[in-house]
Amino acid sequence: MPSVHVLNGPNLNLLGEREPQIYGADTLADLEARCKEAAQEAGVTLAFHQTNSEGGLVELIHAARAEGAAIVINAAAYTHTSVAVLDALRTCDGLPIIELHLSNPHRREAFRHQSYVALAADGVIAGFGPEGYSMAVAAAARLSQSRADRSQS
Ligand code: CA2
């Protein structure tokens, strides 16, 4: 069964506590529950992680790579700053990579308009709030399936 790893970066463990007008009212546990449901519907297995450290995010990308899993990544602030995260994603040759954000960074401050993650991503889902998590898992599952089909034909 294909596998999808949903990776969350710094401060997302505090979701639901502050700034609900930007990030929605869901907690990280609520987002995990949405992802589990979407994974079940799509017939994929799910891993869901959060870390506050840049190195931690790199390690989580390596773990997804080792498993051959599709990656959904909300790298939070590291989206806009981390060459280390970009380099790690670039080692995941051929694995589906979806960049995910709760808010739409392009409607926000200029420093959020740059994304290192986008340079390695197959697609970006942003601005749909908590629902974006279900959308991203479904998109990652479809990409995994179509790549598996292509490699068999
Ligand atoms: O919209 C997103 O999902 C972001 O990745 C969230 C990041 C931000 O730096 C990106 O530009 C866009 C910030 C996550 C901060 O998480 C919080 C959680 C609770 C309360 C306040 C912030």
PDB file of C-alpha atoms and ligand atoms in Angstrom:
ATOM      1  CA  MET A   1       0.000   0.000   0.000  1.00  0.00           C
ATOM      2  CA  PRO A   2       1.423   3.440  -0.881  1.00  0.00           C
ATOM      3  CA  SER A   3       2.445   5.579   2.043  1.00  0.00           C
ATOM      4  CA  VAL A   4       2.069   9.341   2.639  1.00  0.00           C
ATOM      5  CA  HIS A   5       4.106  11.213   5.258  1.00  0.00           C
ATOM      6  CA  VAL A   6       2.680  14.554   6.418  1.00  0.00           C
ATOM      7  CA  LEU A   7       5.481  16.684   7.900  1.00  0.00           C
ATOM      8  CA  ASN A   8       4.848  19.822   9.941  1.00  0.00           C
ATOM      9  CA  GLY A   9       7.391  22.459  10.881  1.00  0.00           C
ATOM     10  CA  PRO A  10       7.924  24.917  13.737  1.00  0.00           C
ATOM     11  CA  ASN A  11       5.126  26.271  15.919  1.00  0.00           C
ATOM     12  CA  LEU A  12       2.410  24.208  14.253  1.00  0.00           C
ATOM     13  CA  ASN A  13       2.139  22.277  17.552  1.00  0.00           C
ATOM     14  CA  LEU A  14       0.496  25.469  18.893  1.00  0.00           C
ATOM     15  CA  LEU A  15      -2.311  25.543  16.326  1.00  0.00           C
ATOM     16  CA  GLY A  16      -5.718  26.297  17.776  1.00  0.00           C
ATOM     17  CA  GLU A  17      -4.234  28.400  20.579  1.00  0.00           C
ATOM     18  CA  ARG A  18      -3.516  31.686  18.708  1.00  0.00           C
ATOM     19  CA  GLU A  19      -4.273  33.478  15.416  1.00  0.00           C
ATOM     20  CA  PRO A  20      -7.334  31.383  14.404  1.00  0.00           C
ATOM     21  CA  GLN A  21      -8.234  34.143  11.908  1.00  0.00           C
ATOM     22  CA  ILE A  22      -5.085  33.218   9.957  1.00  0.00           C
ATOM     23  CA  TYR A  23      -4.655  29.498  10.620  1.00  0.00           C
ATOM     24  CA  GLY A  24      -8.150  28.286  11.547  1.00  0.00           C
ATOM     25  CA  ALA A  25      -9.439  26.771  14.773  1.00  0.00           C
ATOM     26  CA  ASP A  26      -8.160  23.210  14.334  1.00  0.00           C
ATOM     27  CA  THR A  27      -5.432  21.856  16.592  1.00  0.00           C
ATOM     28  CA  LEU A  28      -2.609  19.748  15.155  1.00  0.00           C
ATOM     29  CA  ALA A  29      -4.441  16.654  16.471  1.00  0.00           C
ATOM     30  CA  ASP A  30      -7.548  17.749  14.527  1.00  0.00           C
ATOM     31  CA  LEU A  31      -5.433  18.066  11.369  1.00  0.00           C
ATOM     32  CA  GLU A  32      -4.018  14.595  11.946  1.00  0.00           C
ATOM     33  CA  ALA A  33      -7.561  13.216  12.240  1.00  0.00           C
ATOM     34  CA  ARG A  34      -8.498  14.875   8.914  1.00  0.00           C
ATOM     35  CA  CYS A  35      -5.410  13.351   7.279  1.00  0.00           C
ATOM     36  CA  LYS A  36      -6.201   9.870   8.655  1.00  0.00           C
ATOM     37  CA  GLU A  37      -9.690  10.061   7.179  1.00  0.00           C
ATOM     38  CA  ALA A  38      -8.380  11.264   3.798  1.00  0.00           C
ATOM     39  CA  ALA A  39      -5.715   8.515   3.807  1.00  0.00           C
ATOM     40  CA  GLN A  40      -8.309   5.840   4.537  1.00  0.00           C
ATOM     41  CA  GLU A  41     -10.523   7.101   1.707  1.00  0.00           C
ATOM     42  CA  ALA A  42      -7.576   7.116  -0.696  1.00  0.00           C
ATOM     43  CA  GLY A  43      -6.267   3.679   0.363  1.00  0.00           C
ATOM     44  CA  VAL A  44      -2.846   4.814   1.580  1.00  0.00           C
ATOM     45  CA  THR A  45      -1.068   4.476   4.919  1.00  0.00           C
ATOM     46  CA  LEU A  46      -0.299   7.663   6.820  1.00  0.00           C
ATOM     47  CA  ALA A  47       2.513   8.959   9.016  1.00  0.00           C
ATOM     48  CA  PHE A  48       2.010  12.379  10.621  1.00  0.00           C
ATOM     49  CA  HIS A  49       4.828  14.288  12.353  1.00  0.00           C
ATOM     50  CA  GLN A  50       5.710  17.725  13.713  1.00  0.00           C
ATOM     51  CA  THR A  51       9.066  19.172  14.727  1.00  0.00           C
ATOM     52  CA  ASN A  52      10.234  22.601  15.832  1.00  0.00           C
ATOM     53  CA  SER A  53      13.788  22.131  14.563  1.00  0.00           C
ATOM     54  CA  GLU A  54      15.279  22.459  11.081  1.00  0.00           C
ATOM     55  CA  GLY A  55      17.446  19.358  11.556  1.00  0.00           C
ATOM     56  CA  GLY A  56      14.378  17.490  12.786  1.00  0.00           C
ATOM     57  CA  LEU A  57      12.561  18.327   9.583  1.00  0.00           C
ATOM     58  CA  VAL A  58      15.546  17.134   7.520  1.00  0.00           C
ATOM     59  CA  GLU A  59      15.544  13.832   9.480  1.00  0.00           C
ATOM     60  CA  LEU A  60      11.813  13.382   8.856  1.00  0.00           C
ATOM     61  CA  ILE A  61      12.352  13.921   5.110  1.00  0.00           C
ATOM     62  CA  HIS A  62      15.119  11.286   5.174  1.00  0.00           C
ATOM     63  CA  ALA A  63      12.772   8.843   6.910  1.00  0.00           C
ATOM     64  CA  ALA A  64      10.059   9.389   4.276  1.00  0.00           C
ATOM     65  CA  ARG A  65      12.680   8.893   1.537  1.00  0.00           C
ATOM     66  CA  ALA A  66      13.884   5.629   3.126  1.00  0.00           C
ATOM     67  CA  GLU A  67      10.300   4.348   3.042  1.00  0.00           C
ATOM     68  CA  GLY A  68       9.644   5.568  -0.512  1.00  0.00           C
ATOM     69  CA  ALA A  69       6.703   7.567   0.823  1.00  0.00           C
ATOM     70  CA  ALA A  70       5.003  10.558  -0.786  1.00  0.00           C
ATOM     71  CA  ILE A  71       5.628  13.742   1.203  1.00  0.00           C
ATOM     72  CA  VAL A  72       3.158  16.445   2.206  1.00  0.00           C
ATOM     73  CA  ILE A  73       5.138  19.204   3.881  1.00  0.00           C
ATOM     74  CA  ASN A  74       4.064  22.313   5.752  1.00  0.00           C
ATOM     75  CA  ALA A  75       7.548  23.529   6.609  1.00  0.00           C
ATOM     76  CA  ALA A  76       6.057  26.656   8.260  1.00  0.00           C
ATOM     77  CA  ALA A  77       8.731  29.387   8.604  1.00  0.00           C
ATOM     78  CA  TYR A  78      11.459  27.065   7.224  1.00  0.00           C
ATOM     79  CA  THR A  79       9.591  27.216   3.896  1.00  0.00           C
ATOM     80  CA  HIS A  80      10.999  30.706   3.434  1.00  0.00           C
ATOM     81  CA  THR A  81      14.503  30.200   4.814  1.00  0.00           C
ATOM     82  CA  SER A  82      15.806  26.643   4.638  1.00  0.00           C
ATOM     83  CA  VAL A  83      18.237  25.481   1.975  1.00  0.00           C
ATOM     84  CA  ALA A  84      18.774  22.381   4.170  1.00  0.00           C
ATOM     85  CA  VAL A  85      15.102  21.432   3.783  1.00  0.00           C
ATOM     86  CA  LEU A  86      15.284  22.069   0.020  1.00  0.00           C
ATOM     87  CA  ASP A  87      18.418  19.913  -0.314  1.00  0.00           C
ATOM     88  CA  ALA A  88      16.781  17.099   1.669  1.00  0.00           C
ATOM     89  CA  LEU A  89      13.667  17.236  -0.530  1.00  0.00           C
ATOM     90  CA  ARG A  90      15.862  17.142  -3.634  1.00  0.00           C
ATOM     91  CA  THR A  91      17.251  13.774  -2.505  1.00  0.00           C
ATOM     92  CA  CYS A  92      13.729  12.334  -2.783  1.00  0.00           C
ATOM     93  CA  ASP A  93      13.976  11.738  -6.550  1.00  0.00           C
ATOM     94  CA  GLY A  94      10.690  10.652  -8.053  1.00  0.00           C
ATOM     95  CA  LEU A  95       8.698  10.700  -4.809  1.00  0.00           C
ATOM     96  CA  PRO A  96       5.588  12.917  -4.891  1.00  0.00           C
ATOM     97  CA  ILE A  97       6.110  16.123  -2.885  1.00  0.00           C
ATOM     98  CA  ILE A  98       3.244  18.475  -2.046  1.00  0.00           C
ATOM     99  CA  GLU A  99       3.945  21.838  -0.391  1.00  0.00           C
ATOM    100  CA  LEU A 100       1.153  22.751   2.004  1.00  0.00           C
ATOM    101  CA  HIS A 101       0.120  25.908   3.876  1.00  0.00           C
ATOM    102  CA  LEU A 102      -2.954  26.758   5.910  1.00  0.00           C
ATOM    103  CA  SER A 103      -2.817  30.412   4.883  1.00  0.00           C
ATOM    104  CA  ASN A 104      -2.006  31.822   1.459  1.00  0.00           C
ATOM    105  CA  PRO A 105       1.549  33.171   1.912  1.00  0.00           C
ATOM    106  CA  HIS A 106       1.222  35.233  -1.280  1.00  0.00           C
ATOM    107  CA  ARG A 107      -1.445  37.427   0.368  1.00  0.00           C
ATOM    108  CA  ARG A 108       0.858  38.080   3.316  1.00  0.00           C
ATOM    109  CA  GLU A 109       4.206  39.797   3.999  1.00  0.00           C
ATOM    110  CA  ALA A 110       6.763  39.873   1.162  1.00  0.00           C
ATOM    111  CA  PHE A 111       9.195  37.605   3.068  1.00  0.00           C
ATOM    112  CA  ARG A 112       6.594  34.797   2.834  1.00  0.00           C
ATOM    113  CA  HIS A 113       6.455  35.028  -0.972  1.00  0.00           C
ATOM    114  CA  GLN A 114       9.705  33.126  -1.380  1.00  0.00           C
ATOM    115  CA  SER A 115       9.535  29.336  -0.949  1.00  0.00           C
ATOM    116  CA  TYR A 116      12.540  27.016  -1.016  1.00  0.00           C
ATOM    117  CA  VAL A 117      10.161  24.065  -0.687  1.00  0.00           C
ATOM    118  CA  ALA A 118       8.391  25.046  -3.935  1.00  0.00           C
ATOM    119  CA  LEU A 119      11.643  24.462  -5.837  1.00  0.00           C
ATOM    120  CA  ALA A 120      11.304  20.733  -5.072  1.00  0.00           C
ATOM    121  CA  ALA A 121       7.512  20.368  -4.959  1.00  0.00           C
ATOM    122  CA  ASP A 122       5.231  18.807  -7.567  1.00  0.00           C
ATOM    123  CA  GLY A 123       2.405  21.070  -6.444  1.00  0.00           C
ATOM    124  CA  VAL A 124       1.357  23.576  -3.806  1.00  0.00           C
ATOM    125  CA  ILE A 125      -1.862  23.722  -1.746  1.00  0.00           C
ATOM    126  CA  ALA A 126      -2.255  26.974   0.177  1.00  0.00           C
ATOM    127  CA  GLY A 127      -4.995  29.152   1.581  1.00  0.00           C
ATOM    128  CA  PHE A 128      -7.662  26.500   2.168  1.00  0.00           C
ATOM    129  CA  GLY A 129      -7.181  26.349   5.931  1.00  0.00           C
ATOM    130  CA  PRO A 130      -7.475  22.951   7.678  1.00  0.00           C
ATOM    131  CA  GLU A 131      -9.260  21.448   4.667  1.00  0.00           C
ATOM    132  CA  GLY A 132      -6.008  21.831   2.730  1.00  0.00           C
ATOM    133  CA  TYR A 133      -4.589  18.918   4.779  1.00  0.00           C
ATOM    134  CA  SER A 134      -7.226  16.487   3.422  1.00  0.00           C
ATOM    135  CA  MET A 135      -6.752  17.906  -0.072  1.00  0.00           C
ATOM    136  CA  ALA A 136      -2.990  17.437   0.128  1.00  0.00           C
ATOM    137  CA  VAL A 137      -3.208  13.803   1.303  1.00  0.00           C
ATOM    138  CA  ALA A 138      -5.652  13.037  -1.528  1.00  0.00           C
ATOM    139  CA  ALA A 139      -3.356  14.755  -4.054  1.00  0.00           C
ATOM    140  CA  ALA A 140      -0.274  12.885  -2.780  1.00  0.00           C
ATOM    141  CA  ALA A 141      -2.147   9.562  -2.957  1.00  0.00           C
ATOM    142  CA  ARG A 142      -3.236  10.253  -6.559  1.00  0.00           C
ATOM    143  CA  LEU A 143       0.280  11.202  -7.615  1.00  0.00           C
ATOM    144  CA  SER A 144       1.686   8.031  -5.985  1.00  0.00           C
ATOM    145  CA  GLN A 145      -0.909   5.935  -7.780  1.00  0.00           C
ATOM    146  CA  SER A 146      -0.317   7.496 -11.188  1.00  0.00           C
ATOM    147  CA  ARG A 147       3.465   7.119 -10.839  1.00  0.00           C
ATOM    148  CA  ALA A 148       3.054   3.457  -9.828  1.00  0.00           C
ATOM    149  CA  ASP A 149       0.754   2.878 -12.843  1.00  0.00           C
ATOM    150  CA  ARG A 150       3.242   4.576 -15.176  1.00  0.00           C
ATOM    151  CA  SER A 151       6.167   2.509 -13.897  1.00  0.00           C
ATOM    152  CA  GLN A 152       4.211  -0.733 -14.495  1.00  0.00           C
ATOM    153  CA  SER A 153       3.231   0.073 -18.107  1.00  0.00           C
TER     154      SER A 153
HETATM  155  O1  CA2 B   1       0.090  29.088   6.447  1.00  0.00           O
HETATM  156  C1  CA2 B   1       0.894  28.232   6.822  1.00  0.00           C
HETATM  157  O2  CA2 B   1       0.593  27.047   6.968  1.00  0.00           O
HETATM  158  C2  CA2 B   1       2.326  28.648   7.170  1.00  0.00           C
HETATM  159  O3  CA2 B   1       3.201  27.599   6.766  1.00  0.00           O
HETATM  160  C3  CA2 B   1       2.362  28.833   8.677  1.00  0.00           C
HETATM  161  C4  CA2 B   1       3.714  29.350   9.189  1.00  0.00           C
HETATM  162  C5  CA2 B   1       4.155  30.583   8.403  1.00  0.00           C
HETATM  163  O4  CA2 B   1       5.471  30.958   8.808  1.00  0.00           O
HETATM  164  C6  CA2 B   1       4.133  30.349   6.909  1.00  0.00           C
HETATM  165  O5  CA2 B   1       4.482  31.565   6.261  1.00  0.00           O
HETATM  166  C7  CA2 B   1       2.757  29.916   6.442  1.00  0.00           C
HETATM  167  C8  CA2 B   1       3.602  29.748  10.672  1.00  0.00           C
HETATM  168  C9  CA2 B   1       3.115  28.663  11.570  1.00  0.00           C
HETATM  169  C10 CA2 B   1       2.927  29.269  12.928  1.00  0.00           C
HETATM  170  O6  CA2 B   1       2.031  28.498  13.664  1.00  0.00           O
HETATM  171  C11 CA2 B   1       1.282  29.106  14.635  1.00  0.00           C
HETATM  172  C12 CA2 B   1       0.492  28.271  15.389  1.00  0.00           C
HETATM  173  C13 CA2 B   1      -0.304  28.820  16.363  1.00  0.00           C
HETATM  174  C14 CA2 B   1      -0.314  30.163  16.581  1.00  0.00           C
HETATM  175  C15 CA2 B   1       0.480  30.981  15.829  1.00  0.00           C
HETATM  176  C16 CA2 B   1       1.283  30.445  14.849  1.00  0.00           C
END
